[in-house]
Amino acid sequence: MEVIKGASSALYGSSALNGVINMRTKFAGDEPETQVNTYTGIYGNADKASMNWWKQQNQSNPTYQGVTFSHAQKIGNLDLVMGGQIYHDDGYRDSANEQRFRTNLNLRYRFKKIPGLMVGINSTIMSYSGRLFFLWKNADSALISRAGTLSPYTNQRANIDPYITYNSK
């Protein structure tokens, strides 16, 4: 775990104005490990019938689904951890949706001749796109956009973080 105090928005985006907590949750173990997880869900009906825009358009309830994978293994003194995610969300708001793709690669080399010395690189690439709106159609239709307020977006983000660590006795 790593705590970075203070503004970190230049490196981690606008949500990091007060700092960042980095957590690395997986290192390569003695045995290679691969995991694949899939998930899906469906948005339920709102209590207020006017909010269920999909019924007004004779459509089924919106859904979301995705798949994540990870692989970790040691190759001699090199630790390899890689993973990724693909995600699609129809959105509970009319015409607002999101698609996301992310992949990461983490390498760590442990020196035999200098115990405690490690070098590595962590990298992430993410691409996401979708549509949002910020004005409602009216007070009874908060999940439907006002005409002309639907805003498409596309973003890509890449991060490469090299490091050197030395732990002495």
mmCIF file with all atom_site columns, C-alpha atoms in Angstrom:
data_model
loop_
_atom_site.group_PDB
_atom_site.id
_atom_site.type_symbol
_atom_site.label_atom_id
_atom_site.label_alt_id
_atom_site.label_comp_id
_atom_site.label_asym_id
_atom_site.label_entity_id
_atom_site.label_seq_id
_atom_site.pdbx_PDB_ins_code
_atom_site.Cartn_x
_atom_site.Cartn_y
_atom_site.Cartn_z
_atom_site.occupancy
_atom_site.B_iso_or_equiv
_atom_site.pdbx_formal_charge
_atom_site.auth_seq_id
_atom_site.auth_comp_id
_atom_site.auth_asym_id
_atom_site.auth_atom_id
_atom_site.pdbx_PDB_model_num
ATOM 1   C CA . MET A 1 1   ? 0.000   0.000   0.000   1.00 0.00 ? 1   MET A CA 1
ATOM 2   C CA . GLU A 1 2   ? 1.228   3.464   -0.855  1.00 0.00 ? 2   GLU A CA 1
ATOM 3   C CA . VAL A 1 3   ? -0.259  6.755   0.412   1.00 0.00 ? 3   VAL A CA 1
ATOM 4   C CA . ILE A 1 4   ? 0.466   9.879   -1.610  1.00 0.00 ? 4   ILE A CA 1
ATOM 5   C CA . LYS A 1 5   ? -0.649  12.990  0.274   1.00 0.00 ? 5   LYS A CA 1
ATOM 6   C CA . GLY A 1 6   ? -1.571  16.216  -1.478  1.00 0.00 ? 6   GLY A CA 1
ATOM 7   C CA . ALA A 1 7   ? -2.715  17.050  -4.980  1.00 0.00 ? 7   ALA A CA 1
ATOM 8   C CA . SER A 1 8   ? -2.003  14.236  -7.434  1.00 0.00 ? 8   SER A CA 1
ATOM 9   C CA . SER A 1 9   ? -4.413  15.182  -10.197 1.00 0.00 ? 9   SER A CA 1
ATOM 10  C CA . ALA A 1 10  ? -1.667  15.678  -12.792 1.00 0.00 ? 10  ALA A CA 1
ATOM 11  C CA . LEU A 1 11  ? -0.783  12.006  -12.512 1.00 0.00 ? 11  LEU A CA 1
ATOM 12  C CA . TYR A 1 12  ? -4.062  10.354  -11.462 1.00 0.00 ? 12  TYR A CA 1
ATOM 13  C CA . GLY A 1 13  ? -6.852  12.604  -12.790 1.00 0.00 ? 13  GLY A CA 1
ATOM 14  C CA . SER A 1 14  ? -9.225  15.148  -11.299 1.00 0.00 ? 14  SER A CA 1
ATOM 15  C CA . SER A 1 15  ? -10.503 12.809  -8.567  1.00 0.00 ? 15  SER A CA 1
ATOM 16  C CA . ALA A 1 16  ? -7.074  12.843  -6.888  1.00 0.00 ? 16  ALA A CA 1
ATOM 17  C CA . LEU A 1 17  ? -7.035  16.444  -5.647  1.00 0.00 ? 17  LEU A CA 1
ATOM 18  C CA . ASN A 1 18  ? -6.482  15.453  -2.010  1.00 0.00 ? 18  ASN A CA 1
ATOM 19  C CA . GLY A 1 19  ? -4.159  12.526  -2.616  1.00 0.00 ? 19  GLY A CA 1
ATOM 20  C CA . VAL A 1 20  ? -4.102  8.901   -3.712  1.00 0.00 ? 20  VAL A CA 1
ATOM 21  C CA . ILE A 1 21  ? -3.960  5.503   -2.053  1.00 0.00 ? 21  ILE A CA 1
ATOM 22  C CA . ASN A 1 22  ? -2.325  2.936   -4.325  1.00 0.00 ? 22  ASN A CA 1
ATOM 23  C CA . MET A 1 23  ? -2.930  -0.702  -3.488  1.00 0.00 ? 23  MET A CA 1
ATOM 24  C CA . ARG A 1 24  ? -1.294  -3.555  -5.302  1.00 0.00 ? 24  ARG A CA 1
ATOM 25  C CA . THR A 1 25  ? -3.347  -6.574  -4.455  1.00 0.00 ? 25  THR A CA 1
ATOM 26  C CA . LYS A 1 26  ? -1.565  -9.355  -6.300  1.00 0.00 ? 26  LYS A CA 1
ATOM 27  C CA . PHE A 1 27  ? 1.990   -10.597 -6.652  1.00 0.00 ? 27  PHE A CA 1
ATOM 28  C CA . ALA A 1 28  ? 3.067   -13.683 -8.529  1.00 0.00 ? 28  ALA A CA 1
ATOM 29  C CA . GLY A 1 29  ? 3.062   -16.778 -6.338  1.00 0.00 ? 29  GLY A CA 1
ATOM 30  C CA . ASP A 1 30  ? 5.096   -19.959 -6.615  1.00 0.00 ? 30  ASP A CA 1
ATOM 31  C CA . GLU A 1 31  ? 2.391   -21.523 -8.813  1.00 0.00 ? 31  GLU A CA 1
ATOM 32  C CA . PRO A 1 32  ? 1.021   -19.709 -11.901 1.00 0.00 ? 32  PRO A CA 1
ATOM 33  C CA . GLU A 1 33  ? -2.542  -18.485 -11.372 1.00 0.00 ? 33  GLU A CA 1
ATOM 34  C CA . THR A 1 34  ? -5.094  -17.427 -13.966 1.00 0.00 ? 34  THR A CA 1
ATOM 35  C CA . GLN A 1 35  ? -8.580  -16.123 -13.189 1.00 0.00 ? 35  GLN A CA 1
ATOM 36  C CA . VAL A 1 36  ? -11.447 -15.176 -15.495 1.00 0.00 ? 36  VAL A CA 1
ATOM 37  C CA . ASN A 1 37  ? -14.665 -13.688 -14.108 1.00 0.00 ? 37  ASN A CA 1
ATOM 38  C CA . THR A 1 38  ? -17.790 -12.732 -15.988 1.00 0.00 ? 38  THR A CA 1
ATOM 39  C CA . TYR A 1 39  ? -20.755 -10.813 -14.664 1.00 0.00 ? 39  TYR A CA 1
ATOM 40  C CA . THR A 1 40  ? -24.021 -9.369  -15.853 1.00 0.00 ? 40  THR A CA 1
ATOM 41  C CA . GLY A 1 41  ? -26.887 -7.478  -14.321 1.00 0.00 ? 41  GLY A CA 1
ATOM 42  C CA . ILE A 1 42  ? -30.195 -5.884  -15.126 1.00 0.00 ? 42  ILE A CA 1
ATOM 43  C CA . TYR A 1 43  ? -31.521 -2.544  -13.921 1.00 0.00 ? 43  TYR A CA 1
ATOM 44  C CA . GLY A 1 44  ? -34.821 -2.908  -12.092 1.00 0.00 ? 44  GLY A CA 1
ATOM 45  C CA . ASN A 1 45  ? -37.918 -0.803  -12.444 1.00 0.00 ? 45  ASN A CA 1
ATOM 46  C CA . ALA A 1 46  ? -38.192 2.496   -10.586 1.00 0.00 ? 46  ALA A CA 1
ATOM 47  C CA . ASP A 1 47  ? -41.104 2.963   -8.162  1.00 0.00 ? 47  ASP A CA 1
ATOM 48  C CA . LYS A 1 48  ? -42.333 5.897   -10.232 1.00 0.00 ? 48  LYS A CA 1
ATOM 49  C CA . ALA A 1 49  ? -43.643 4.559   -13.583 1.00 0.00 ? 49  ALA A CA 1
ATOM 50  C CA . SER A 1 50  ? -42.606 7.697   -15.516 1.00 0.00 ? 50  SER A CA 1
ATOM 51  C CA . MET A 1 51  ? -38.950 6.905   -14.708 1.00 0.00 ? 51  MET A CA 1
ATOM 52  C CA . ASN A 1 52  ? -39.080 3.561   -16.563 1.00 0.00 ? 52  ASN A CA 1
ATOM 53  C CA . TRP A 1 53  ? -38.251 5.064   -19.958 1.00 0.00 ? 53  TRP A CA 1
ATOM 54  C CA . TRP A 1 54  ? -37.521 1.625   -21.482 1.00 0.00 ? 54  TRP A CA 1
ATOM 55  C CA . LYS A 1 55  ? -41.145 0.550   -20.996 1.00 0.00 ? 55  LYS A CA 1
ATOM 56  C CA . GLN A 1 56  ? -42.348 3.717   -22.713 1.00 0.00 ? 56  GLN A CA 1
ATOM 57  C CA . GLN A 1 57  ? -40.196 2.728   -25.713 1.00 0.00 ? 57  GLN A CA 1
ATOM 58  C CA . ASN A 1 58  ? -41.299 -0.944  -25.624 1.00 0.00 ? 58  ASN A CA 1
ATOM 59  C CA . GLN A 1 59  ? -37.796 -2.103  -24.729 1.00 0.00 ? 59  GLN A CA 1
ATOM 60  C CA . SER A 1 60  ? -36.534 -4.508  -22.088 1.00 0.00 ? 60  SER A CA 1
ATOM 61  C CA . ASN A 1 61  ? -34.804 -3.289  -18.931 1.00 0.00 ? 61  ASN A CA 1
ATOM 62  C CA . PRO A 1 62  ? -31.253 -1.985  -19.517 1.00 0.00 ? 62  PRO A CA 1
ATOM 63  C CA . THR A 1 63  ? -28.367 -4.297  -18.645 1.00 0.00 ? 63  THR A CA 1
ATOM 64  C CA . TYR A 1 64  ? -24.644 -4.248  -17.901 1.00 0.00 ? 64  TYR A CA 1
ATOM 65  C CA . GLN A 1 65  ? -22.064 -6.971  -18.416 1.00 0.00 ? 65  GLN A CA 1
ATOM 66  C CA . GLY A 1 66  ? -18.361 -7.536  -18.384 1.00 0.00 ? 66  GLY A CA 1
ATOM 67  C CA . VAL A 1 67  ? -15.431 -9.876  -18.096 1.00 0.00 ? 67  VAL A CA 1
ATOM 68  C CA . THR A 1 68  ? -12.217 -9.537  -16.102 1.00 0.00 ? 68  THR A CA 1
ATOM 69  C CA . PHE A 1 69  ? -9.102  -11.662 -16.246 1.00 0.00 ? 69  PHE A CA 1
ATOM 70  C CA . SER A 1 70  ? -5.762  -11.867 -14.487 1.00 0.00 ? 70  SER A CA 1
ATOM 71  C CA . HIS A 1 71  ? -2.669  -14.004 -14.764 1.00 0.00 ? 71  HIS A CA 1
ATOM 72  C CA . ALA A 1 72  ? 0.289   -14.105 -12.360 1.00 0.00 ? 72  ALA A CA 1
ATOM 73  C CA . GLN A 1 73  ? 3.417   -16.216 -12.504 1.00 0.00 ? 73  GLN A CA 1
ATOM 74  C CA . LYS A 1 74  ? 7.096   -16.263 -11.621 1.00 0.00 ? 74  LYS A CA 1
ATOM 75  C CA . ILE A 1 75  ? 9.617   -16.797 -14.407 1.00 0.00 ? 75  ILE A CA 1
ATOM 76  C CA . GLY A 1 76  ? 12.953  -17.259 -12.632 1.00 0.00 ? 76  GLY A CA 1
ATOM 77  C CA . ASN A 1 77  ? 13.579  -13.954 -10.800 1.00 0.00 ? 77  ASN A CA 1
ATOM 78  C CA . LEU A 1 78  ? 10.915  -12.129 -12.809 1.00 0.00 ? 78  LEU A CA 1
ATOM 79  C CA . ASP A 1 79  ? 7.373   -11.743 -11.488 1.00 0.00 ? 79  ASP A CA 1
ATOM 80  C CA . LEU A 1 80  ? 4.705   -11.213 -14.151 1.00 0.00 ? 80  LEU A CA 1
ATOM 81  C CA . VAL A 1 81  ? 1.183   -10.029 -13.389 1.00 0.00 ? 81  VAL A CA 1
ATOM 82  C CA . MET A 1 82  ? -1.216  -9.040  -16.159 1.00 0.00 ? 82  MET A CA 1
ATOM 83  C CA . GLY A 1 83  ? -4.921  -8.499  -16.387 1.00 0.00 ? 83  GLY A CA 1
ATOM 84  C CA . GLY A 1 84  ? -7.753  -6.708  -18.069 1.00 0.00 ? 84  GLY A CA 1
ATOM 85  C CA . GLN A 1 85  ? -11.412 -5.842  -18.167 1.00 0.00 ? 85  GLN A CA 1
ATOM 86  C CA . ILE A 1 86  ? -14.082 -5.336  -20.807 1.00 0.00 ? 86  ILE A CA 1
ATOM 87  C CA . TYR A 1 87  ? -17.290 -3.674  -19.618 1.00 0.00 ? 87  TYR A CA 1
ATOM 88  C CA . HIS A 1 88  ? -20.518 -2.529  -21.277 1.00 0.00 ? 88  HIS A CA 1
ATOM 89  C CA . ASP A 1 89  ? -23.331 -0.674  -19.513 1.00 0.00 ? 89  ASP A CA 1
ATOM 90  C CA . ASP A 1 90  ? -26.594 0.244   -21.257 1.00 0.00 ? 90  ASP A CA 1
ATOM 91  C CA . GLY A 1 91  ? -27.227 2.682   -18.406 1.00 0.00 ? 91  GLY A CA 1
ATOM 92  C CA . TYR A 1 92  ? -30.329 3.280   -16.321 1.00 0.00 ? 92  TYR A CA 1
ATOM 93  C CA . ARG A 1 93  ? -30.753 6.724   -17.916 1.00 0.00 ? 93  ARG A CA 1
ATOM 94  C CA . ASP A 1 94  ? -32.176 6.929   -21.453 1.00 0.00 ? 94  ASP A CA 1
ATOM 95  C CA . SER A 1 95  ? -29.399 7.024   -24.098 1.00 0.00 ? 95  SER A CA 1
ATOM 96  C CA . ALA A 1 96  ? -26.652 7.370   -21.443 1.00 0.00 ? 96  ALA A CA 1
ATOM 97  C CA . ASN A 1 97  ? -24.243 4.419   -21.580 1.00 0.00 ? 97  ASN A CA 1
ATOM 98  C CA . GLU A 1 98  ? -20.610 3.414   -21.153 1.00 0.00 ? 98  GLU A CA 1
ATOM 99  C CA . GLN A 1 99  ? -18.118 1.017   -22.714 1.00 0.00 ? 99  GLN A CA 1
ATOM 100 C CA . ARG A 1 100 ? -14.747 0.396   -21.098 1.00 0.00 ? 100 ARG A CA 1
ATOM 101 C CA . PHE A 1 101 ? -11.574 -1.555  -21.920 1.00 0.00 ? 101 PHE A CA 1
ATOM 102 C CA . ARG A 1 102 ? -8.609  -1.788  -19.541 1.00 0.00 ? 102 ARG A CA 1
ATOM 103 C CA . THR A 1 103 ? -5.423  -3.805  -19.476 1.00 0.00 ? 103 THR A CA 1
ATOM 104 C CA . ASN A 1 104 ? -2.467  -3.835  -17.106 1.00 0.00 ? 104 ASN A CA 1
ATOM 105 C CA . LEU A 1 105 ? 1.007   -5.341  -17.036 1.00 0.00 ? 105 LEU A CA 1
ATOM 106 C CA . ASN A 1 106 ? 3.223   -5.419  -13.941 1.00 0.00 ? 106 ASN A CA 1
ATOM 107 C CA . LEU A 1 107 ? 6.789   -6.735  -13.972 1.00 0.00 ? 107 LEU A CA 1
ATOM 108 C CA . ARG A 1 108 ? 9.141   -7.080  -10.993 1.00 0.00 ? 108 ARG A CA 1
ATOM 109 C CA . TYR A 1 109 ? 12.707  -8.391  -11.114 1.00 0.00 ? 109 TYR A CA 1
ATOM 110 C CA . ARG A 1 110 ? 14.306  -9.606  -7.860  1.00 0.00 ? 110 ARG A CA 1
ATOM 111 C CA . PHE A 1 111 ? 18.130  -9.595  -7.866  1.00 0.00 ? 111 PHE A CA 1
ATOM 112 C CA . LYS A 1 112 ? 19.772  -12.754 -6.481  1.00 0.00 ? 112 LYS A CA 1
ATOM 113 C CA . LYS A 1 113 ? 23.201  -11.200 -5.897  1.00 0.00 ? 113 LYS A CA 1
ATOM 114 C CA . ILE A 1 114 ? 21.776  -8.232  -3.935  1.00 0.00 ? 114 ILE A CA 1
ATOM 115 C CA . PRO A 1 115 ? 19.043  -9.539  -1.596  1.00 0.00 ? 115 PRO A CA 1
ATOM 116 C CA . GLY A 1 116 ? 16.247  -7.004  -1.114  1.00 0.00 ? 116 GLY A CA 1
ATOM 117 C CA . LEU A 1 117 ? 16.865  -5.133  -4.383  1.00 0.00 ? 117 LEU A CA 1
ATOM 118 C CA . MET A 1 118 ? 13.972  -5.124  -6.840  1.00 0.00 ? 118 MET A CA 1
ATOM 119 C CA . VAL A 1 119 ? 13.177  -3.164  -9.989  1.00 0.00 ? 119 VAL A CA 1
ATOM 120 C CA . GLY A 1 120 ? 9.926   -3.137  -11.818 1.00 0.00 ? 120 GLY A CA 1
ATOM 121 C CA . ILE A 1 121 ? 7.393   -1.409  -13.959 1.00 0.00 ? 121 ILE A CA 1
ATOM 122 C CA . ASN A 1 122 ? 3.636   -1.107  -13.556 1.00 0.00 ? 122 ASN A CA 1
ATOM 123 C CA . SER A 1 123 ? 1.563   -0.081  -16.544 1.00 0.00 ? 123 SER A CA 1
ATOM 124 C CA . THR A 1 124 ? -2.105  0.407   -17.307 1.00 0.00 ? 124 THR A CA 1
ATOM 125 C CA . ILE A 1 125 ? -3.944  1.351   -20.487 1.00 0.00 ? 125 ILE A CA 1
ATOM 126 C CA . MET A 1 126 ? -7.631  2.222   -20.402 1.00 0.00 ? 126 MET A CA 1
ATOM 127 C CA . SER A 1 127 ? -10.080 3.390   -23.026 1.00 0.00 ? 127 SER A CA 1
ATOM 128 C CA . TYR A 1 128 ? -13.669 4.301   -22.304 1.00 0.00 ? 128 TYR A CA 1
ATOM 129 C CA . SER A 1 129 ? -16.497 5.971   -24.141 1.00 0.00 ? 129 SER A CA 1
ATOM 130 C CA . GLY A 1 130 ? -20.167 6.624   -23.756 1.00 0.00 ? 130 GLY A CA 1
ATOM 131 C CA . ARG A 1 131 ? -22.839 9.275   -23.592 1.00 0.00 ? 131 ARG A CA 1
ATOM 132 C CA . LEU A 1 132 ? -24.029 11.471  -20.713 1.00 0.00 ? 132 LEU A CA 1
ATOM 133 C CA . PHE A 1 133 ? -26.600 14.182  -20.206 1.00 0.00 ? 133 PHE A CA 1
ATOM 134 C CA . PHE A 1 134 ? -26.846 16.884  -17.570 1.00 0.00 ? 134 PHE A CA 1
ATOM 135 C CA . LEU A 1 135 ? -30.368 18.300  -18.103 1.00 0.00 ? 135 LEU A CA 1
ATOM 136 C CA . TRP A 1 136 ? -33.559 16.336  -17.502 1.00 0.00 ? 136 TRP A CA 1
ATOM 137 C CA . LYS A 1 137 ? -36.460 16.305  -19.931 1.00 0.00 ? 137 LYS A CA 1
ATOM 138 C CA . ASN A 1 138 ? -38.747 17.560  -17.115 1.00 0.00 ? 138 ASN A CA 1
ATOM 139 C CA . ALA A 1 139 ? -39.366 17.102  -13.382 1.00 0.00 ? 139 ALA A CA 1
ATOM 140 C CA . ASP A 1 140 ? -41.280 13.832  -13.936 1.00 0.00 ? 140 ASP A CA 1
ATOM 141 C CA . SER A 1 141 ? -38.692 12.370  -16.314 1.00 0.00 ? 141 SER A CA 1
ATOM 142 C CA . ALA A 1 142 ? -35.349 12.687  -14.521 1.00 0.00 ? 142 ALA A CA 1
ATOM 143 C CA . LEU A 1 143 ? -33.901 9.667   -16.356 1.00 0.00 ? 143 LEU A CA 1
ATOM 144 C CA . ILE A 1 144 ? -34.654 11.066  -19.833 1.00 0.00 ? 144 ILE A CA 1
ATOM 145 C CA . SER A 1 145 ? -32.458 13.772  -21.349 1.00 0.00 ? 145 SER A CA 1
ATOM 146 C CA . ARG A 1 146 ? -33.674 17.146  -22.494 1.00 0.00 ? 146 ARG A CA 1
ATOM 147 C CA . ALA A 1 147 ? -33.378 17.452  -26.287 1.00 0.00 ? 147 ALA A CA 1
ATOM 148 C CA . GLY A 1 148 ? -29.882 18.492  -27.370 1.00 0.00 ? 148 GLY A CA 1
ATOM 149 C CA . THR A 1 149 ? -28.168 17.777  -24.024 1.00 0.00 ? 149 THR A CA 1
ATOM 150 C CA . LEU A 1 150 ? -26.799 14.299  -24.790 1.00 0.00 ? 150 LEU A CA 1
ATOM 151 C CA . SER A 1 151 ? -23.013 14.540  -24.797 1.00 0.00 ? 151 SER A CA 1
ATOM 152 C CA . PRO A 1 152 ? -20.777 11.758  -26.183 1.00 0.00 ? 152 PRO A CA 1
ATOM 153 C CA . TYR A 1 153 ? -17.298 11.258  -24.715 1.00 0.00 ? 153 TYR A CA 1
ATOM 154 C CA . THR A 1 154 ? -14.223 9.191   -25.496 1.00 0.00 ? 154 THR A CA 1
ATOM 155 C CA . ASN A 1 155 ? -11.169 8.997   -23.248 1.00 0.00 ? 155 ASN A CA 1
ATOM 156 C CA . GLN A 1 156 ? -7.895  7.110   -23.260 1.00 0.00 ? 156 GLN A CA 1
ATOM 157 C CA . ARG A 1 157 ? -5.484  6.920   -20.380 1.00 0.00 ? 157 ARG A CA 1
ATOM 158 C CA . ALA A 1 158 ? -2.077  5.274   -20.132 1.00 0.00 ? 158 ALA A CA 1
ATOM 159 C CA . ASN A 1 159 ? 0.216   5.016   -17.129 1.00 0.00 ? 159 ASN A CA 1
ATOM 160 C CA . ILE A 1 160 ? 3.775   3.687   -16.972 1.00 0.00 ? 160 ILE A CA 1
ATOM 161 C CA . ASP A 1 161 ? 5.339   3.622   -13.504 1.00 0.00 ? 161 ASP A CA 1
ATOM 162 C CA . PRO A 1 162 ? 8.914   2.319   -13.153 1.00 0.00 ? 162 PRO A CA 1
ATOM 163 C CA . TYR A 1 163 ? 10.294  1.743   -9.656  1.00 0.00 ? 163 TYR A CA 1
ATOM 164 C CA . ILE A 1 164 ? 13.312  0.582   -7.667  1.00 0.00 ? 164 ILE A CA 1
ATOM 165 C CA . THR A 1 165 ? 12.937  -0.891  -4.169  1.00 0.00 ? 165 THR A CA 1
ATOM 166 C CA . TYR A 1 166 ? 15.597  -1.912  -1.719  1.00 0.00 ? 166 TYR A CA 1
ATOM 167 C CA . ASN A 1 167 ? 14.671  -3.570  1.599   1.00 0.00 ? 167 ASN A CA 1
ATOM 168 C CA . SER A 1 168 ? 17.582  -4.049  3.988   1.00 0.00 ? 168 SER A CA 1
ATOM 169 C CA . LYS A 1 169 ? 17.676  -6.292  7.023   1.00 0.00 ? 169 LYS A CA 1
#
